[in-house]
Amino acid sequence: MNLNQIEQVISLSELTNNSTLASEVQSQLTRLGFLAPPADGKFAPMSAQYLKNFQRWMRIDESGLGVRTAEYLLGLKTDIMLSLGQDLASRIVKYMRAKKYFVVVKANRYLNKWSYLPAC
């Protein structure tokens, strides 16, 4: 099973038993800046927390991985997550992305409070 085949909510405990789906979820969370790479297919508590952060950020009210979460994971573009302007924080993010740093988004925080990790 993969993300575009989800038809009902899958509990997070079920997700730990499906390494293919877990890896795809992790890859999408990484692409969107919610999870640091690599996607290893092991859906541990940290991956579950980052998925919950993503759902909270997107205002998705699902208790696990459901259709709406899957649609958002697959449909969002990375530049939607970053509203970059000309302020200092935006310029720092632009510089770090140009230098291939990985920018991590934290739920309930705005641009000037994001964390930055070097790309691996």
Coordinates of C-alpha atoms in Angstrom, one line a residue:
M1 CA 0.0 0.0 0.0
N2 CA 1.1 3.5 -0.7
L3 CA -0.2 7.0 0.2
N4 CA -2.4 7.4 -2.9
Q5 CA -4.2 4.1 -2.1
I6 CA -5.4 5.1 1.4
E7 CA -9.1 4.9 1.7
Q8 CA -9.6 4.8 5.5
V9 CA -7.7 6.0 8.6
I10 CA -4.7 3.8 9.4
S11 CA -3.6 3.9 13.0
L12 CA -0.1 4.9 13.8
S13 CA 0.6 1.5 15.3
E14 CA -0.5 -0.1 12.0
L15 CA 1.9 2.2 10.2
T16 CA 4.8 0.9 12.2
N17 CA 4.2 -2.6 10.6
N18 CA 4.2 -1.3 7.1
S19 CA 7.8 -0.2 6.2
T20 CA 6.9 0.8 2.6
L21 CA 4.1 3.1 3.6
A22 CA 6.1 4.4 6.6
S23 CA 9.0 5.2 4.3
E24 CA 6.8 7.1 1.9
V25 CA 5.2 9.1 4.8
Q26 CA 8.7 9.9 6.1
S27 CA 9.9 11.0 2.6
Q28 CA 6.9 13.4 2.2
L29 CA 7.4 14.8 5.7
T30 CA 11.1 15.3 4.9
R31 CA 10.3 16.9 1.5
L32 CA 8.0 19.4 3.3
G33 CA 10.5 20.1 6.0
F34 CA 8.8 18.4 9.0
L35 CA 11.3 15.6 9.4
A36 CA 15.0 15.4 9.0
P37 CA 16.3 12.8 6.5
P38 CA 16.8 10.0 5.9
A39 CA 13.5 8.1 5.5
D40 CA 14.3 4.7 7.0
G41 CA 10.8 3.0 7.0
K42 CA 10.9 2.6 10.8
F43 CA 7.9 4.6 12.0
A44 CA 9.1 5.2 15.6
P45 CA 7.6 7.6 18.1
M46 CA 9.5 10.6 16.7
S47 CA 8.1 10.0 13.2
A48 CA 4.6 9.7 14.7
Q49 CA 5.1 13.0 16.5
Y50 CA 6.3 14.8 13.3
L51 CA 3.2 13.4 11.5
K52 CA 1.0 14.8 14.3
N53 CA 2.9 18.2 14.0
F54 CA 2.1 18.2 10.3
Q55 CA -1.5 17.4 10.9
R56 CA -1.8 20.2 13.5
W57 CA 0.0 22.6 11.2
M58 CA -2.4 21.8 8.3
R59 CA -5.4 21.7 10.7
I60 CA -6.2 18.1 9.8
D61 CA -8.3 16.3 12.5
E62 CA -7.4 12.7 12.0
S63 CA -6.3 10.3 14.7
G64 CA -3.9 8.4 12.3
L65 CA -3.0 8.5 8.7
G66 CA -6.2 9.1 6.7
V67 CA -7.3 10.2 3.3
R68 CA -7.0 13.9 4.0
T69 CA -3.5 13.6 5.5
A70 CA -2.4 11.5 2.5
E71 CA -3.8 14.1 0.1
Y72 CA -2.0 16.9 1.9
L73 CA 1.3 15.0 2.1
L74 CA 1.2 14.3 -1.6
G75 CA -0.3 17.5 -2.9
L76 CA 1.6 20.3 -1.1
K77 CA 4.5 22.0 -2.8
T78 CA 7.5 22.8 -0.6
D79 CA 7.4 26.6 -1.4
I80 CA 3.9 26.7 0.1
M81 CA 5.4 25.9 3.5
L82 CA 7.8 28.9 3.3
S83 CA 6.4 32.4 2.9
L84 CA 9.7 34.2 2.2
G85 CA 9.9 37.9 2.0
Q86 CA 12.8 40.4 2.4
D87 CA 13.0 40.4 6.2
L88 CA 16.2 39.1 7.9
A89 CA 14.7 35.7 8.7
S90 CA 13.6 35.2 5.2
R91 CA 17.0 36.2 3.8
I92 CA 18.7 33.7 6.2
V93 CA 16.4 30.9 5.0
K94 CA 17.1 31.7 1.4
Y95 CA 20.8 31.7 2.0
M96 CA 20.7 28.4 3.8
R97 CA 18.6 26.8 1.1
A98 CA 21.1 28.0 -1.5
K99 CA 23.9 26.4 0.5
K100 CA 21.9 23.1 0.6
Y101 CA 20.9 23.3 4.3
F102 CA 17.8 21.4 5.2
V103 CA 15.2 23.7 6.8
V104 CA 12.9 22.0 9.4
V105 CA 9.5 23.4 10.1
K106 CA 8.2 23.2 13.7
A107 CA 4.5 23.2 14.3
N108 CA 3.0 26.4 15.8
R109 CA 6.1 28.5 15.0
Y110 CA 6.8 31.2 12.5
L111 CA 9.7 31.7 10.2
N112 CA 12.1 33.4 12.7
K113 CA 11.7 30.5 15.1
W114 CA 12.4 27.6 12.8
S115 CA 15.3 25.2 13.2
Y116 CA 18.0 24.7 10.7
L117 CA 19.9 21.5 10.1
P118 CA 22.7 21.0 7.6
A119 CA 21.9 18.7 4.8
C120 CA 23.3 15.2 5.1

